[in-house]
Tab-separated table of C-alpha atoms in Angstrom:
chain	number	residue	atom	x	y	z
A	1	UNK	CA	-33.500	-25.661	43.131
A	2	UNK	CA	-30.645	-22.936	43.410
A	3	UNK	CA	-30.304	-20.560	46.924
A	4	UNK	CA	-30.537	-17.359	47.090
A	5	UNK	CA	-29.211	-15.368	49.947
A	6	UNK	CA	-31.583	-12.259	50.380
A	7	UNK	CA	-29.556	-9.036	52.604
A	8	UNK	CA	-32.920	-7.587	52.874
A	9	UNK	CA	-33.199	-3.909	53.714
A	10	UNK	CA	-31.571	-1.695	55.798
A	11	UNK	CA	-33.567	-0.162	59.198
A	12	UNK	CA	-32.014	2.728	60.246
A	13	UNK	CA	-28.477	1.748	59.660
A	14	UNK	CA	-27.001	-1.332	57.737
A	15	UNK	CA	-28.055	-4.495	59.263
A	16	UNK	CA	-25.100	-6.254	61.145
A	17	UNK	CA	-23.433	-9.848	59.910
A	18	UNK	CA	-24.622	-9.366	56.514
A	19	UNK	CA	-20.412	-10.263	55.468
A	20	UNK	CA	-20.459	-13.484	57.899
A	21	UNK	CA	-24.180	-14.742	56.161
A	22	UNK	CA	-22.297	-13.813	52.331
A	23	UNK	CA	-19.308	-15.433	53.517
A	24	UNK	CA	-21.201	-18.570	54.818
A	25	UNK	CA	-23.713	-18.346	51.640
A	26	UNK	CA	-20.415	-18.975	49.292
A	27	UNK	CA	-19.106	-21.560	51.195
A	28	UNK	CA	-22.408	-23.546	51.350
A	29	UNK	CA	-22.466	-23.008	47.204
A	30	UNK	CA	-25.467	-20.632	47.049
A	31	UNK	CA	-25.757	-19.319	43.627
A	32	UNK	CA	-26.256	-15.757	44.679
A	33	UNK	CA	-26.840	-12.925	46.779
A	34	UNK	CA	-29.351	-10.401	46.507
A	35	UNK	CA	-29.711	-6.424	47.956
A	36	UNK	CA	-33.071	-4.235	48.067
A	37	UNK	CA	-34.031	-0.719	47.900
A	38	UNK	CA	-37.165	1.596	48.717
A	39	UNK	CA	-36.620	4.854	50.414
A	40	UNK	CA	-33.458	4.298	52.363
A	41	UNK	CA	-30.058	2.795	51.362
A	42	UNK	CA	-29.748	1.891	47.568
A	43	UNK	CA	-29.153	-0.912	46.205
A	44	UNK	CA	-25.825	-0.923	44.060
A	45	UNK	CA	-23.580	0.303	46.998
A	46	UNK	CA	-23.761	-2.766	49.499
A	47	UNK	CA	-24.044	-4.918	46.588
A	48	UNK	CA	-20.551	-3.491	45.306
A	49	UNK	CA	-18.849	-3.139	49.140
A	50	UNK	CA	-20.238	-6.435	49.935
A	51	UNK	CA	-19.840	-8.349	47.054
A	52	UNK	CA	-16.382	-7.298	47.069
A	53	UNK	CA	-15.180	-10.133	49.173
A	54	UNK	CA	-16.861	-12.908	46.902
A	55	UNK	CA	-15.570	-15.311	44.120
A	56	UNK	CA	-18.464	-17.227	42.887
A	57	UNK	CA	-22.032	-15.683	44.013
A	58	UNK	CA	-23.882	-13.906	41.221
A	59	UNK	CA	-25.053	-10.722	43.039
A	60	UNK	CA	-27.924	-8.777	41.961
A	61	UNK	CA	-30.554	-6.289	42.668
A	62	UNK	CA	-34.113	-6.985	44.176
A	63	UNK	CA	-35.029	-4.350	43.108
A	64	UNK	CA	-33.589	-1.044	41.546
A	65	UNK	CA	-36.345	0.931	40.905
A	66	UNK	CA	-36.616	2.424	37.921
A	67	UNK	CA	-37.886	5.653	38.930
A	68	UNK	CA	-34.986	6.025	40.762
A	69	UNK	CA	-32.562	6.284	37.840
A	70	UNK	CA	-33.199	7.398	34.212
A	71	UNK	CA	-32.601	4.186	31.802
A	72	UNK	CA	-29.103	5.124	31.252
A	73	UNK	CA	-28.031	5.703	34.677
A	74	UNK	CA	-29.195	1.980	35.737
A	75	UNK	CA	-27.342	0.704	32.340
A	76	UNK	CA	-24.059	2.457	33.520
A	77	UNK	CA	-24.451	1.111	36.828
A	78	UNK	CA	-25.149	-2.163	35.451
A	79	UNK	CA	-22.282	-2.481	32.638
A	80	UNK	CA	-19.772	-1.356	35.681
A	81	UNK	CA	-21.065	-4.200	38.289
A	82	UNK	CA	-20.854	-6.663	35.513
A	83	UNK	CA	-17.049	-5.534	34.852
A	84	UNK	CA	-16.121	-5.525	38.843
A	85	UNK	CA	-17.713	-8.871	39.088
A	86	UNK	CA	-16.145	-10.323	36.242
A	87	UNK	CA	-19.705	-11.207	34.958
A	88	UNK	CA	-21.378	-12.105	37.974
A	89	UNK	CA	-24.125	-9.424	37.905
A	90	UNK	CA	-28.175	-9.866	37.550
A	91	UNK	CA	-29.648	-6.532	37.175
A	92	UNK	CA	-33.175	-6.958	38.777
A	93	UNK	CA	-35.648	-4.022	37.991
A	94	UNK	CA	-39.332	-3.021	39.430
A	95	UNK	CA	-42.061	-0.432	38.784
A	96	UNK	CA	-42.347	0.034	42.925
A	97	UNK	CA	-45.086	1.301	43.843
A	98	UNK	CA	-47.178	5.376	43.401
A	99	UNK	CA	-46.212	5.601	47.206
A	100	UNK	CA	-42.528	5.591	46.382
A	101	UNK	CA	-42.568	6.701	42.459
A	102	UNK	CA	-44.346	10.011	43.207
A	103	UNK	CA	-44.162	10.388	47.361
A	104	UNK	CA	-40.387	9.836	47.487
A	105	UNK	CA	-38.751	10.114	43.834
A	106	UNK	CA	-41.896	12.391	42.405
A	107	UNK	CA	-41.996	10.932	39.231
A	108	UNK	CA	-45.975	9.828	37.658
A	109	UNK	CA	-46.821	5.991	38.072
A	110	UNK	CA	-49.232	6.374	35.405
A	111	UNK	CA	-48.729	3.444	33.233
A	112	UNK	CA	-46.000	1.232	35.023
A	113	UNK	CA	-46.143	-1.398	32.430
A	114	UNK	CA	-45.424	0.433	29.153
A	115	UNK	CA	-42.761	2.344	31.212
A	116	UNK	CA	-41.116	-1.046	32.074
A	117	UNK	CA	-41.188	-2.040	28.640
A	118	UNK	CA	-39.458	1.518	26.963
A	119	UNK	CA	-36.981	1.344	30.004
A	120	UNK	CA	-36.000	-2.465	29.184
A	121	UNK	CA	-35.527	-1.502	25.579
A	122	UNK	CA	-33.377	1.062	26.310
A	123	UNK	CA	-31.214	-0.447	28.616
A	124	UNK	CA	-30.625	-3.408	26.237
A	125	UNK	CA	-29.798	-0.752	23.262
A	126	UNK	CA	-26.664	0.459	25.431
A	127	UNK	CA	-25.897	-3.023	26.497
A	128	UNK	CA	-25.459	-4.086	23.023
A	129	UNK	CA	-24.093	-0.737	22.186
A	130	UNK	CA	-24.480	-1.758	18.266
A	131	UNK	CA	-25.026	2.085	17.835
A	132	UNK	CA	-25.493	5.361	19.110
A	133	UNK	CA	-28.745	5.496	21.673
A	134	UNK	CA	-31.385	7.194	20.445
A	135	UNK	CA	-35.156	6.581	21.280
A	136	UNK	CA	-38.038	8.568	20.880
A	137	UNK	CA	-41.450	6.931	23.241
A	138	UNK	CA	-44.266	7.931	25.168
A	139	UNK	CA	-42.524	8.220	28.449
A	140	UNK	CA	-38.634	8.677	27.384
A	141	UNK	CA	-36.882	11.171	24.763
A	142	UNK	CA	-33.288	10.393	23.617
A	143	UNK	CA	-31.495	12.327	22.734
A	144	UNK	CA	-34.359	15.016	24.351
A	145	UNK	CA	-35.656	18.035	22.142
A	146	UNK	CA	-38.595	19.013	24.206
A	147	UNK	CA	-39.863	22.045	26.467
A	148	UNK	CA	-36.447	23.737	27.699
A	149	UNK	CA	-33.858	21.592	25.360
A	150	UNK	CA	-31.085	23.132	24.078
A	151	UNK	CA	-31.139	21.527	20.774
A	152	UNK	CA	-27.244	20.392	21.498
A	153	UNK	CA	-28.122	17.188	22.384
A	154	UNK	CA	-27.198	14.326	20.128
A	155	UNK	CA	-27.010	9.878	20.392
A	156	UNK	CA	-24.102	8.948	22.114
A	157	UNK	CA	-22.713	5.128	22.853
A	158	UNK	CA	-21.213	4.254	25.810
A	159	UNK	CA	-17.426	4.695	26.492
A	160	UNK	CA	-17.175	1.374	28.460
A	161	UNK	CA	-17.659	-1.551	26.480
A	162	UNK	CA	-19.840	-3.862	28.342
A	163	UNK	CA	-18.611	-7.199	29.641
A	164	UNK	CA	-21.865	-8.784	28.398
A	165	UNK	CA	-24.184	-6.964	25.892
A	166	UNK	CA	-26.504	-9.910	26.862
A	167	UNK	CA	-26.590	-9.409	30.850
A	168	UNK	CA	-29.528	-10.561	32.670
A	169	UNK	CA	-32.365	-8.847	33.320
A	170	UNK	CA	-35.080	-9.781	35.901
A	171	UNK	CA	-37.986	-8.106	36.457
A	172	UNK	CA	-39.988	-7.701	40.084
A	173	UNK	CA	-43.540	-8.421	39.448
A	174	UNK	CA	-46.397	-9.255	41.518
A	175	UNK	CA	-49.589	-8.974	39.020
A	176	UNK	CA	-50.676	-11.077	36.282
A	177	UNK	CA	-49.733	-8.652	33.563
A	178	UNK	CA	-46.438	-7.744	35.190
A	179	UNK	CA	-45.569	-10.944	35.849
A	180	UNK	CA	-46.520	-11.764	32.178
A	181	UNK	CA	-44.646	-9.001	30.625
A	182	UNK	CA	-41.811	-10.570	32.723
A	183	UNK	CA	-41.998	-13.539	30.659
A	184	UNK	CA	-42.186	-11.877	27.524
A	185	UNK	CA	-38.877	-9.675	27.536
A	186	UNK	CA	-36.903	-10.010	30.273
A	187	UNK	CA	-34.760	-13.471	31.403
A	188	UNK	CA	-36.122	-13.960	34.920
A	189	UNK	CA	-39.031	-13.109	37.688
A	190	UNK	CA	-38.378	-11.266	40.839
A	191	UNK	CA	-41.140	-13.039	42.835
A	192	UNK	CA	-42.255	-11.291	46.190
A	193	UNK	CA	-45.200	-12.775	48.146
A	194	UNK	CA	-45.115	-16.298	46.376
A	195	UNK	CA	-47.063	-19.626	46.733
A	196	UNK	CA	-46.125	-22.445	45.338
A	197	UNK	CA	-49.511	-24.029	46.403
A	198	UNK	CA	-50.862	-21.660	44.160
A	199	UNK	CA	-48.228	-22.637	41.236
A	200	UNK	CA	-50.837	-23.066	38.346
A	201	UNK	CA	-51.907	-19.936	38.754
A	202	UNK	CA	-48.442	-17.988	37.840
A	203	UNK	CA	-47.786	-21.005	35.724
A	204	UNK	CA	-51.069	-19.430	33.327
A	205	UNK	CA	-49.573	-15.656	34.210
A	206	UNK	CA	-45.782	-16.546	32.687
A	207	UNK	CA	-47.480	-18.818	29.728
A	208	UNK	CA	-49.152	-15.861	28.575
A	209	UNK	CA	-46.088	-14.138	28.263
A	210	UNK	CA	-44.002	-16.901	26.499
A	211	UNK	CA	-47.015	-17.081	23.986
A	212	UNK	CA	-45.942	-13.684	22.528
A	213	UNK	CA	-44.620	-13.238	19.254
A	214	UNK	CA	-41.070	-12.194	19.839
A	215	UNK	CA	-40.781	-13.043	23.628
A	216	UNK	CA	-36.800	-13.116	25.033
A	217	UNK	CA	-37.055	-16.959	26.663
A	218	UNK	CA	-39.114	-19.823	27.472
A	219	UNK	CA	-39.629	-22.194	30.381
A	220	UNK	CA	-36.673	-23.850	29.336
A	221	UNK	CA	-34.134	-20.468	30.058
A	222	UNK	CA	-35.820	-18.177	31.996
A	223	UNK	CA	-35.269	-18.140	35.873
A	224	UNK	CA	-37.910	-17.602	39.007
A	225	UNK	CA	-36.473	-16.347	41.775
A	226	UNK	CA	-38.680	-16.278	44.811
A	227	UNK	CA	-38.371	-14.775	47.576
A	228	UNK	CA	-39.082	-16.654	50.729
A	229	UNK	CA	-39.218	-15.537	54.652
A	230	UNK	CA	-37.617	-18.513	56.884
A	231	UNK	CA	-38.594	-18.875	60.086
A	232	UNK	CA	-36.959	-21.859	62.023
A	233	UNK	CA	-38.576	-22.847	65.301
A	234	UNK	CA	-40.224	-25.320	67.522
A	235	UNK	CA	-43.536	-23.757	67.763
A	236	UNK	CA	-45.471	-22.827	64.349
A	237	UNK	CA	-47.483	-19.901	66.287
A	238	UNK	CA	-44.302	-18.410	67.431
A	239	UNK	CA	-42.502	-18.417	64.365
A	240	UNK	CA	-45.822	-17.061	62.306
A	241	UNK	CA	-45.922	-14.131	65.268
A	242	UNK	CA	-42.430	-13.221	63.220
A	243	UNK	CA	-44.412	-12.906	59.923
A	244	UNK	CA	-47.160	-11.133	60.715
A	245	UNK	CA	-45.608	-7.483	60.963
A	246	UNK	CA	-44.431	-8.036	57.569
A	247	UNK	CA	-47.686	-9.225	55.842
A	248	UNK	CA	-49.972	-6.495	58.038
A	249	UNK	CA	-47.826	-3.621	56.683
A	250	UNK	CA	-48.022	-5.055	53.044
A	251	UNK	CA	-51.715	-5.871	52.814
A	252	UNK	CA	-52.588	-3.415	55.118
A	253	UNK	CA	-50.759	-0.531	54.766
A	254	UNK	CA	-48.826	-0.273	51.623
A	255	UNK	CA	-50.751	1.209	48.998
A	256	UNK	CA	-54.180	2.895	49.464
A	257	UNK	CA	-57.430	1.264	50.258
A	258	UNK	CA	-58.653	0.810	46.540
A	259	UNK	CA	-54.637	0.482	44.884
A	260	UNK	CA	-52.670	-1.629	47.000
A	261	UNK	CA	-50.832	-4.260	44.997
A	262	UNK	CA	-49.340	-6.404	47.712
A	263	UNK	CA	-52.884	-6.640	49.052
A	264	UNK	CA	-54.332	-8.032	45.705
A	265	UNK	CA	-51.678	-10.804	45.670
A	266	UNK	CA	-53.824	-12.255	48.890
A	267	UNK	CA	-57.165	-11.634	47.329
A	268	UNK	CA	-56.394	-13.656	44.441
A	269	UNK	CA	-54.910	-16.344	46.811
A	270	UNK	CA	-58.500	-16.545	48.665
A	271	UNK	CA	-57.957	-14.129	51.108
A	272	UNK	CA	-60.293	-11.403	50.112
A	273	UNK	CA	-62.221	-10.612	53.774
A	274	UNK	CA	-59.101	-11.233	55.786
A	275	UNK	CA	-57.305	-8.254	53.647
A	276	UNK	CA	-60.332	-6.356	54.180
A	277	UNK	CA	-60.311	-6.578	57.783
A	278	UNK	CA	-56.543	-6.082	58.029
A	279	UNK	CA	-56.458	-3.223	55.810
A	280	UNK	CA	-59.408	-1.699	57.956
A	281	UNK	CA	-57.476	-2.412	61.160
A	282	UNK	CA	-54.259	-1.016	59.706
A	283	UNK	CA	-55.780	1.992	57.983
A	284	UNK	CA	-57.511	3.359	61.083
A	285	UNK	CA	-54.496	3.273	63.143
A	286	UNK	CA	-54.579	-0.027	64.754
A	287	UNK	CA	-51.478	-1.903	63.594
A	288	UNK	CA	-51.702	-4.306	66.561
A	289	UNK	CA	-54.783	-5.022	65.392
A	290	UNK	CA	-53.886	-5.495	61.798
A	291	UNK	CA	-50.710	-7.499	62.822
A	292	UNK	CA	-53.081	-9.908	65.019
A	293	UNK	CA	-55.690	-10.315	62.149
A	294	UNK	CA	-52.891	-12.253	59.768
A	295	UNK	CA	-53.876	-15.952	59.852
A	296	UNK	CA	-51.344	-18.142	60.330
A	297	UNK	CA	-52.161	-20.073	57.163
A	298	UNK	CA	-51.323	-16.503	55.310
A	299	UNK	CA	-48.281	-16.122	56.693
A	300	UNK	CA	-47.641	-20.282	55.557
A	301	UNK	CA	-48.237	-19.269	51.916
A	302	UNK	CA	-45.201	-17.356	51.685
A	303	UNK	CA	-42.964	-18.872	54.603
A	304	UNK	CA	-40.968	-22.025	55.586
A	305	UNK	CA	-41.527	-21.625	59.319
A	306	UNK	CA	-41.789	-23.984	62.115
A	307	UNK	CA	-39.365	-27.258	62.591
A	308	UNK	CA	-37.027	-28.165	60.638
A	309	UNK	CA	-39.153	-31.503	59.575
A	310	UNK	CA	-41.660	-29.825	58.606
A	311	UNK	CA	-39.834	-27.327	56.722
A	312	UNK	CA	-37.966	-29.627	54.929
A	313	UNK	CA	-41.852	-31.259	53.933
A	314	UNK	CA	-43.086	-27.971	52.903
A	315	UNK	CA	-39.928	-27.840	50.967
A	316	UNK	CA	-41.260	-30.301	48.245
A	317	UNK	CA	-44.039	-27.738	46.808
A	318	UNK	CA	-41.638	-25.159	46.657
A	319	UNK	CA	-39.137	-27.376	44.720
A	320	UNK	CA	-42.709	-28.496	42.466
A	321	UNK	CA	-43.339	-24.828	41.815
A	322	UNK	CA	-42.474	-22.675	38.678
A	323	UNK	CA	-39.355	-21.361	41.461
A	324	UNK	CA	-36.049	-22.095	39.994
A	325	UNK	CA	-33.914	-20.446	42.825
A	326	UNK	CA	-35.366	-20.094	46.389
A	327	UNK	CA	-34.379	-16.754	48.211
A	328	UNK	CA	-33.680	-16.450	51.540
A	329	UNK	CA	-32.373	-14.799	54.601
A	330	UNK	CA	-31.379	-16.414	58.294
A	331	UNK	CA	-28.622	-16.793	60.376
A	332	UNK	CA	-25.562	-18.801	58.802
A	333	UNK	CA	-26.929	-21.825	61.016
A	334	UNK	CA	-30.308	-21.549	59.487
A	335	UNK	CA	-28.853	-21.071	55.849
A	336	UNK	CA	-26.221	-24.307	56.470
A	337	UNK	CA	-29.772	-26.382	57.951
A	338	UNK	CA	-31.368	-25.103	54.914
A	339	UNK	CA	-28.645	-26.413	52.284
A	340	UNK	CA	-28.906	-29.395	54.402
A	341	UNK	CA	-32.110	-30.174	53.346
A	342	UNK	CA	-31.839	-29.046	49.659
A	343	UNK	CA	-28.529	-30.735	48.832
């Protein structure tokens, strides 16, 4: 299994030693390094200033979100990384959320999945730029000739010739036809609240996707990159107490009470009436609440947290699982203890 190191989002400014944990993450031989976006910082700007100062980490993006950026805005950004990196860049895509898509970018979700698969396409037409771009779907128009065109518009190829018309492209998924569609035409999985104790079940999830006719890989070239949140410690309580936040804001208040995708990760783990009281707590006000009603054994399913022995037991399901790179964030002690006990 390959490490990841995950910068996480920013708060209200950057987060400090990010360049001492990327500096620390190449030396330990980490195969890459990984920035996020929502509503705050983006996502190709620290990846750029920070990966800057790196030789050998593959950086990427978890996620840009595709409302963000038309199809050929993320493909610029993309074929430019890939140049400055000298081929080191994974460009890691996700639907988001209606929250985000329509609250923050106000853009429709309606119909996140055949979006994902028209902006894909697109994106690898200007990769490979065999041709002037031109594409003509449900949800994009190139060149466009609809209400208010000009007419003047015509296909145009990029100027830059990309580094590699074949550049990776992961996709963030959390359902089982996201997840599948994952599978089917992209090269990797951007996995966010993973379990590998419940591996069989995205095992059946990517299958279905392989099974396609035409599908990009197979289990034998596509990658899995999970995201996990490490929490070293002495006491197991203490170290879930960290955890809990996180997974009370995702199950309980992300989304609303009948659409909340994080949530329905949990339900289809088992957790069905602790996400409804959670989400109840969280939705009338009481995050305290919410954040106290997390079980530890919740916060397990996506964590390595508690001792280092016991972290480096749990380790052996996650190494069993579907994951084929294990991301990460921690202090440059915790990421040297953790290539420790994967080397």
């Amino acid at each position: 299994m390959k490490l990841g190191l995950n910068t996480g989002y920013w708060g209200a400014g950057p987060p400090e030693g990010v360049a001492e944990k990327i500096a620390e993450a190449e030396r330990l031989g980490f195969d890459s390094m990984w920035t996020a976006e929502a509503y705050g910082s983006d996502c190709f700007t620290p990846l750029a200033w920070w990966g800057s100062t790196t030789k050998t980490l593959k950086l990427g993006t978890s996620i840009t979100q595709m409302s963000a950026r038309t199809p050929t805005a993320t493909a610029m950004a993309a074929l430019t990384m890939d140049h400055l990196t000298g081929g080191r860049f994974i460009l890691g895509i996700g639907a988001s959320g209606p929250q985000v898509v329509e609250g923050w970018y106000g853009r429709p979700y309606a119909k996140p999945l055949a979006r994902t698969r028209e902006y894909v396409e697109i994106v690898r037409q200007i990769l490979a730029r065999e041709e002037p771009v031109e594409f003509h779907g449900e949800f994009f128009d190139l060149p466009y000739d609809g209400e208010g065109s000009t007419g003047l518009g015509k296909p145009l190829k990029s100027t830059v010739h990309p580094l590699r018309s074949d550049l990776p492209i992961y996709l963030g998924a959390e359902g089982p036809k996201n997840v599948a569609l994952a599978a089917e035409i992209c090269d990797g999985w951007l996995a966010w609240l993973f379990s590998p104790r419940h591996d069989d079940m995205y095992r059946k999830f990517l299958n279905e996707g392989f099974s396609r006719p035409g599908a990009r890989r197979s289990w034998d070239d596509f990658e899995v990159v999970v995201s996990a949140v490490l929490v070293p410690g002495d006491d197991i309580e203490s170290c879930a107490d960290q955890v809990r936040p996180v997974l009370a804001l995702y199950v309980g208040g992300m989304g609303a009470r009948n659409q909340n995708f994080h949530r329905a990760v949990f339900d289809r783990m088992g957790y069905e009436a602790e996400c409804d009281k959670i989400q109840d707590l969280y939705l009338s006000g009481d995050r305290k609440g919410a954040t106290a009603a997390v079980t530890t054994a919740m916060c397990e399913e996506i964590s390595l947290l508690g001792p280092w022995d016991k972290i480096a037991d749990d380790l052996k399901v996650w190494r069993a699982s579907v994951a084929t790179t294990l991301l990460v964030g921690g202090s440059p002690e915790d990421l040297r203890q953790l290539a420790t006990l994967l080397d």
